[in-house]
């Protein structure tokens, strides 16, 4: 960790991208490879020093705010729910304060383009950008590896056993082949990968879905284990197809991957409606993305069919938006 000269700035803003998991969610929890892409929607964290020792957090888009004094939370907006949602941000800054060996209060303001609780990595993008902004404000320069570790740790404190895929992509950006406990590979994907995200707006909890898959695996180990392994093989074939720019194969593999996720019980009828609508309107492939059980799906489509696929998802009851991959991970904003 380098100490940088004390900053003249009294506020630092950093941002980090959202993500879509193209292959391997859930199976990644059991050590299989997954493929994840950073997309051009970002969370922005602005951090300022306070005169007292409180950590005050204002999440503008979630309309939640309040302050932590030690473990005690005082809500301003959003009531008791605000404590649960803002706690990972508090954990993130506390870790930076410990790393910088400083005891000071901080004001953190979060603005974000990323839909929350939708499987797009909003909380990791918020934690990662907060860590970057707070560390710069406090005069320490963390490596990307250190930012990833701190963001992972603050997620772990809240969610138990996350794979780490979300903080990894929020930190590094681009396209990653990710495997729990191994170094990530940044993939060189030159092809444009035109994607449409469809949001069912059905709320769900990733933690509960991860637990449901674990339960299913315990009850039917000989059936579920091979499905998990096949999920990993799909991700490896997808890596080759992405590198070659063979989007037709990528689409086929997305469809098969979705079938496996349905088989382990993490789809939802609202997701199925959007996935089928996308395929029927000409998408090369479509699947749920992230934890499932609601949240979002992702469709891959040729450029000329993007609008048609987007409209079909909306007609099937979702909200939809087109996204591009972005190479930029966490960064300090000018
Ligand atoms: O729903 P999200 O964006 O939190 O994605 C979860 C991905 C899982 O593989 C289901 C869980 C994990 O920790 O990797």
Coordinates of N, CA and C and ligand atoms in Angstrom, one line a residue, residues 19 21 24-29 118-121 161-166 204 206 210 289-292, ligand 1:
X19 N -22.5 -5.5 -13.7 CA -22.1 -6.6 -14.5 C -23.3 -7.5 -14.9
X21 N -23.7 -11.7 -15.5 CA -23.0 -13.0 -15.6 C -23.6 -13.7 -16.9
X24 N -22.5 -19.4 -15.9 CA -22.0 -20.1 -14.7 C -22.4 -19.6 -13.4
X25 N -23.4 -18.7 -13.3 CA -23.9 -18.4 -11.9 C -24.4 -19.6 -11.2
X26 N -24.4 -19.6 -9.9 CA -24.7 -20.7 -9.1 C -23.6 -21.9 -9.1
X27 N -23.3 -22.3 -10.4 CA -22.3 -23.4 -10.5 C -20.9 -22.9 -10.0
X28 N -20.7 -21.6 -10.1 CA -19.5 -21.0 -9.7 C -19.3 -21.2 -8.1
X29 N -20.4 -21.2 -7.4 CA -20.3 -21.4 -6.0 C -19.6 -22.8 -5.6
X118 N -31.2 -6.9 -8.5 CA -31.7 -7.4 -9.8 C -30.7 -8.4 -10.4
X119 N -29.6 -8.6 -9.7 CA -28.6 -9.6 -10.2 C -27.5 -8.9 -11.1
X120 N -27.5 -7.5 -11.0 CA -26.5 -6.8 -11.8 C -25.3 -6.3 -11.0
X121 N -25.2 -6.7 -9.8 CA -24.0 -6.4 -9.1 C -23.9 -5.0 -8.5
X161 N -21.3 -16.6 2.1 CA -20.3 -17.2 1.3 C -20.4 -16.8 -0.2
X162 N -20.3 -15.6 -0.5 CA -20.3 -15.2 -2.0 C -19.1 -15.7 -2.7
X163 N -19.3 -16.0 -4.0 CA -18.1 -16.5 -4.8 C -17.1 -15.4 -5.0
X164 N -17.4 -14.1 -4.9 CA -16.5 -13.0 -5.2 C -16.6 -12.5 -6.6
X165 N -17.5 -13.1 -7.4 CA -17.5 -12.7 -8.8 C -17.9 -11.2 -9.0
X166 N -18.8 -10.7 -8.1 CA -19.3 -9.3 -8.2 C -18.2 -8.3 -7.9
X204 N -36.0 -10.7 -5.2 CA -35.6 -12.0 -4.7 C -34.3 -11.8 -3.9
X206 N -30.6 -13.3 -3.4 CA -29.5 -14.2 -3.9 C -29.2 -15.3 -2.8
X210 N -29.1 -19.3 -3.4 CA -27.9 -20.1 -3.3 C -28.2 -21.2 -2.3
X289 N -29.9 -14.2 -15.5 CA -28.5 -13.8 -15.1 C -28.5 -13.4 -13.6
X290 N -27.5 -13.9 -12.9 CA -27.4 -13.6 -11.5 C -28.1 -14.7 -10.7
X291 N -28.6 -14.3 -9.5 CA -29.2 -15.3 -8.6 C -30.5 -16.0 -9.2
X292 N -31.2 -15.3 -10.1 CA -32.5 -15.9 -10.6 C -33.6 -15.7 -9.6
Ligands
LIG1 O1 -27.6 -12.1 -8.1 P1 -26.2 -11.7 -8.0 O2 -25.8 -10.6 -9.0 O3 -25.8 -11.4 -6.6 O4 -25.3 -12.9 -8.5 C1 -25.2 -14.0 -7.8 C2 -24.3 -15.0 -8.4 C3 -24.3 -16.4 -7.7 O5 -23.5 -17.2 -8.5 C4 -25.7 -17.0 -7.7 C5 -23.8 -16.3 -6.3 C6 -22.3 -16.0 -6.2 O6 -21.9 -15.6 -5.0 O7 -21.6 -16.2 -7.1

